[in-house]
Amino acid sequence: MNKNTLYIVIAVLVGLLGGWLIFSGNETGKTDTAEAHDHSAEDESQMWTCSMHPQIMQPEPGDCPICGMDLIPADSGADGLAADEFRMTENAMALADIQTTIVGNNSTDGDGTITLSGKIAQNEDLNSVQASYFDGRIERLNVTYEGQQVNRGQLLATIYAPALVAAQQELITAATIKETQPALYKAVRNKLKNWKLTESQIDAIETSGSVRDNFPLHATVSGTVTEVMAAQGDYVKAGQPIARLSDLSTVWGDFDAYESQLEQFQIGQKIMVTSNAYPNKEFEAQVSFIDPILNTQTRTVTVRATLQNKDGLLKPGMFVQGIVKGTFTPDQSALIIPASAVMWTGKRSLVYLKVNPNEPVFKMREVTLGNRLENTYTIISGLESGDEIVTKGTFTVDAAAQLQGNKSMMNQTGQEPSITNMDMSLPRSFQEEFMKALPSYFQLKDALVKGNAYDVSAFAKASSKKMSVIAKKDLDDILESHLTKSIDMLDAIASNSDLENQRDHFVILNENLVAIASNLDDLQNTLYVQECPMANNNKGAVWLSAEEEIRNPYYGDAMLTCGAVIDRIK
């Protein structure tokens, strides 16, 4: 009996313990499953971005591959926002130093001055060509190099002229019968005069009775040799150029004026010219010519001033700046906004409107611009008094719009934009300096193809150095932004020794560099825009090449010929 009771007690205890374990385990399993489910859902919906580089978007926290800052949670929703509106985080606003201004009538002061960039050029009205007046061989050439100073009457060359030898013999013969044949005698003398021999030279031949083999060629004007067009020993024809001279006592200052500024200029307008070579000296001049033809590539017109240059301080090719008092006086009732607020694509002028004064919610707005006065624009349409617009950090806001799929500067429809069809105004001086950096860029690209991280860093540094000397003062906002981002990416590549990280930065470098290069004109050699569809996590990435053949910088030997030519820049 005691044994049976013991068995019953043991069975009851075992049953209670088993039930507790079963039901307790089920609850624990349910809890763990629920928690795991919730955590998974959170991970799938949350993306992480960089407050300074909103184009970076990653599914997990970490460091920004560009600047190394900690990534922050990206906004996952935009509840309550109208079409084309988007929201930014307060943290991103603060870190990017985004500032806004309320538009008011004549709310921005300006003195009406306009600053133009330009270049010194030869005064073509004072250019002359010194030519031979008779057939012959150049026995001695006294003009041998560009920049040589020549005075009027100076001996340029000595020429052996067989025709002149015969003409001299005719003169000597005609002189003996000039009393009986005066018309013949006069005709022979006139022939020699037509060959630019002077009266004294002709008289000397007639008096001496001897024939000269070589004849001098004298300069008819004073000036600086800008081109030597013949060499000693050459045979020349009558009228063939020997040298080109330019009188540099006056020079032209050719300035680029934007289409929207043309109303501000007129012939005779005073312009003050300065140069980097003489920062403390001003040259006063007047506008002498306004080109009647618009350059359709740069959307600029040449405004020319003639400058006195008696001391020879101004050299053709020198970069200069011109400061002009505009002829336009802004209407006191006109809306005026800072130029920094405007993103100009060449076809559209855009600003970002803050639609809610209490929240960082923005919307792109297309505007029609009036005249530009120094650092301001007048607004014809698109804004009203009281609107709040972004005036600093505009491109950061635009990047956020593009990131969230909204309309942006490069993406008018909200679709994936193309960086090869973005219009930018590239001043001629900018293009010349930008082209000097391309050889280092191509070396950088080739080093990525070979997978040599050390050479990649070296060539990135060289390319950055050449781009950093480009003056930004007179660039419009969109061009300055792309140039600055390109230099930032080159510096990041130069300071990095990890090949894959260098290639990540190369993606962003080309997003800016190719957009600039696509607006170059008058290239001597074709540039090829090439794309690898598998690079950049299968989003595709582009690069520039001087050759049509594909050599993939994103994968090197692993996928050397992966890619295609998507555009040609000529």
GROMACS .gro file of N, CA and C in nm, residues 512-567:
model
  168
  512ASN      N    1   2.925   6.385  -6.108
  512ASN     CA    2   2.945   6.529  -6.119
  512ASN      C    3   3.034   6.566  -6.237
  513LEU      N    4   3.141   6.489  -6.257
  513LEU     CA    5   3.239   6.522  -6.360
  513LEU      C    6   3.182   6.504  -6.500
  514VAL      N    7   3.107   6.397  -6.522
  514VAL     CA    8   3.050   6.372  -6.654
  514VAL      C    9   2.946   6.479  -6.689
  515ALA      N   10   2.871   6.524  -6.587
  515ALA     CA   11   2.772   6.630  -6.611
  515ALA      C   12   2.840   6.757  -6.660
  516ILE      N   13   2.958   6.788  -6.603
  516ILE     CA   14   3.033   6.905  -6.650
  516ILE      C   15   3.087   6.881  -6.789
  517ALA      N   16   3.154   6.767  -6.809
  517ALA     CA   17   3.220   6.739  -6.936
  517ALA      C   18   3.121   6.734  -7.053
  518SER      N   19   2.997   6.697  -7.026
  518SER     CA   20   2.897   6.687  -7.132
  518SER      C   21   2.863   6.824  -7.192
  519ASN      N   22   2.903   6.931  -7.123
  519ASN     CA   23   2.875   7.066  -7.172
  519ASN      C   24   2.997   7.133  -7.233
  520LEU      N   25   3.109   7.059  -7.247
  520LEU     CA   26   3.227   7.113  -7.314
  520LEU      C   27   3.199   7.129  -7.463
  521ASP      N   28   3.259   7.228  -7.524
  521ASP     CA   29   3.242   7.245  -7.669
  521ASP      C   30   3.379   7.270  -7.734
  522ASP      N   31   3.381   7.256  -7.863
  522ASP     CA   32   3.502   7.281  -7.942
  522ASP      C   33   3.619   7.194  -7.895
  523LEU      N   34   3.591   7.065  -7.872
  523LEU     CA   35   3.697   6.974  -7.831
  523LEU      C   36   3.780   6.931  -7.952
  524GLN      N   37   3.909   6.915  -7.930
  524GLN     CA   38   3.994   6.867  -8.037
  524GLN      C   39   3.976   6.717  -8.060
  525ASN      N   40   3.952   6.643  -7.952
  525ASN     CA   41   3.932   6.498  -7.961
  525ASN      C   42   3.801   6.460  -7.893
  526THR      N   43   3.737   6.357  -7.944
  526THR     CA   44   3.610   6.311  -7.889
  526THR      C   45   3.631   6.247  -7.752
  527LEU      N   46   3.541   6.278  -7.657
  527LEU     CA   47   3.537   6.210  -7.528
  527LEU      C   48   3.420   6.112  -7.530
  528TYR      N   49   3.440   5.994  -7.469
  528TYR     CA   50   3.337   5.891  -7.468
  528TYR      C   51   3.283   5.875  -7.327
  529VAL      N   52   3.150   5.883  -7.314
  529VAL     CA   53   3.084   5.854  -7.186
  529VAL      C   54   3.046   5.707  -7.188
  530GLN      N   55   3.102   5.630  -7.096
  530GLN     CA   56   3.081   5.486  -7.093
  530GLN      C   57   3.013   5.446  -6.963
  531GLU      N   58   2.937   5.336  -6.967
  531GLU     CA   59   2.858   5.295  -6.851
  531GLU      C   60   2.869   5.145  -6.830
  532CYS      N   61   2.883   5.107  -6.702
  532CYS     CA   62   2.875   4.967  -6.663
  532CYS      C   63   2.744   4.947  -6.588
  533PRO      N   64   2.649   4.868  -6.641
  533PRO     CA   65   2.518   4.853  -6.576
  533PRO      C   66   2.523   4.773  -6.446
  534MET      N   67   2.631   4.701  -6.420
  534MET     CA   68   2.638   4.618  -6.301
  534MET      C   69   2.708   4.688  -6.183
  535ALA      N   70   2.775   4.801  -6.211
  535ALA     CA   71   2.844   4.872  -6.104
  535ALA      C   72   2.744   4.943  -6.014
  536ASN      N   73   2.793   4.988  -5.897
  536ASN     CA   74   2.709   5.064  -5.804
  536ASN      C   75   2.586   4.982  -5.763
  537ASN      N   76   2.612   4.856  -5.722
  537ASN     CA   77   2.504   4.767  -5.677
  537ASN      C   78   2.395   4.750  -5.783
  538ASN      N   79   2.439   4.729  -5.907
  538ASN     CA   80   2.349   4.706  -6.020
  538ASN      C   81   2.264   4.828  -6.057
  539LYS      N   82   2.300   4.946  -6.003
  539LYS     CA   83   2.231   5.068  -6.042
  539LYS      C   84   2.295   5.131  -6.165
  540GLY      N   85   2.416   5.088  -6.198
  540GLY     CA   86   2.488   5.143  -6.311
  540GLY      C   87   2.576   5.260  -6.269
  541ALA      N   88   2.688   5.276  -6.335
  541ALA     CA   89   2.780   5.387  -6.309
  541ALA      C   90   2.853   5.421  -6.437
  542VAL      N   91   2.886   5.550  -6.454
  542VAL     CA   92   2.948   5.597  -6.577
  542VAL      C   93   3.092   5.639  -6.551
  543TRP      N   94   3.164   5.664  -6.661
  543TRP     CA   95   3.298   5.723  -6.652
  543TRP      C   96   3.331   5.783  -6.788
  544LEU      N   97   3.435   5.866  -6.792
  544LEU     CA   98   3.483   5.927  -6.915
  544LEU      C   99   3.603   5.849  -6.968
  545SER      N  100   3.614   5.844  -7.100
  545SER     CA  101   3.729   5.777  -7.161
  545SER      C  102   3.771   5.854  -7.286
  546ALA      N  103   3.900   5.855  -7.312
  546ALA     CA  104   3.951   5.916  -7.434
  546ALA      C  105   3.947   5.819  -7.551
  547GLU      N  106   3.924   5.690  -7.522
  547GLU     CA  107   3.916   5.587  -7.626
  547GLU      C  108   3.778   5.523  -7.624
  548GLU      N  109   3.734   5.477  -7.740
  548GLU     CA  110   3.603   5.413  -7.751
  548GLU      C  111   3.602   5.273  -7.691
  549GLU      N  112   3.717   5.208  -7.687
  549GLU     CA  113   3.725   5.072  -7.635
  549GLU      C  114   3.695   5.071  -7.485
  550ILE      N  115   3.616   4.973  -7.441
  550ILE     CA  116   3.575   4.963  -7.301
  550ILE      C  117   3.685   4.901  -7.216
  551ARG      N  118   3.724   4.971  -7.109
  551ARG     CA  119   3.813   4.919  -7.006
  551ARG      C  120   3.752   4.958  -6.873
  552ASN      N  121   3.688   4.863  -6.808
  552ASN     CA  122   3.601   4.890  -6.693
  552ASN      C  123   3.683   4.925  -6.567
  553PRO      N  124   3.668   5.048  -6.514
  553PRO     CA  125   3.744   5.086  -6.394
  553PRO      C  126   3.680   5.034  -6.264
  554TYR      N  127   3.555   4.988  -6.271
  554TYR     CA  128   3.486   4.945  -6.149
  554TYR      C  129   3.513   4.798  -6.115
  555TYR      N  130   3.555   4.718  -6.215
  555TYR     CA  131   3.581   4.576  -6.190
  555TYR      C  132   3.719   4.532  -6.238
  556GLY      N  133   3.783   4.611  -6.323
  556GLY     CA  134   3.917   4.574  -6.370
  556GLY      C  135   3.917   4.443  -6.446
  557ASP      N  136   4.015   4.359  -6.419
  557ASP     CA  137   4.030   4.233  -6.491
  557ASP      C  138   3.912   4.140  -6.474
  558ALA      N  139   3.840   4.153  -6.363
  558ALA     CA  140   3.727   4.064  -6.338
  558ALA      C  141   3.619   4.078  -6.445
  559MET      N  142   3.595   4.201  -6.491
  559MET     CA  143   3.495   4.227  -6.595
  559MET      C  144   3.547   4.340  -6.683
  560LEU      N  145   3.659   4.318  -6.748
  560LEU     CA  146   3.733   4.425  -6.814
  560LEU      C  147   3.653   4.494  -6.924
  561THR      N  148   3.575   4.420  -7.000
  561THR     CA  149   3.505   4.478  -7.115
  561THR      C  150   3.357   4.497  -7.090
  562CYS      N  151   3.316   4.490  -6.963
  562CYS     CA  152   3.174   4.509  -6.931
  562CYS      C  153   3.139   4.657  -6.942
  563GLY      N  154   3.045   4.691  -7.029
  563GLY     CA  155   3.001   4.828  -7.043
  563GLY      C  156   2.973   4.863  -7.187
  564ALA      N  157   2.933   4.988  -7.208
  564ALA     CA  158   2.900   5.035  -7.342
  564ALA      C  159   2.915   5.185  -7.347
  565VAL      N  160   2.937   5.237  -7.469
  565VAL     CA  161   2.942   5.382  -7.490
  565VAL      C  162   2.799   5.434  -7.497
  566ILE      N  163   2.765   5.528  -7.409
  566ILE     CA  164   2.628   5.582  -7.407
  566ILE      C  165   2.620   5.724  -7.462
  567ASP      N  166   2.736   5.789  -7.480
  567ASP     CA  167   2.733   5.925  -7.536
  567ASP      C  168   2.873   5.959  -7.587
   0.00000   0.00000   0.00000
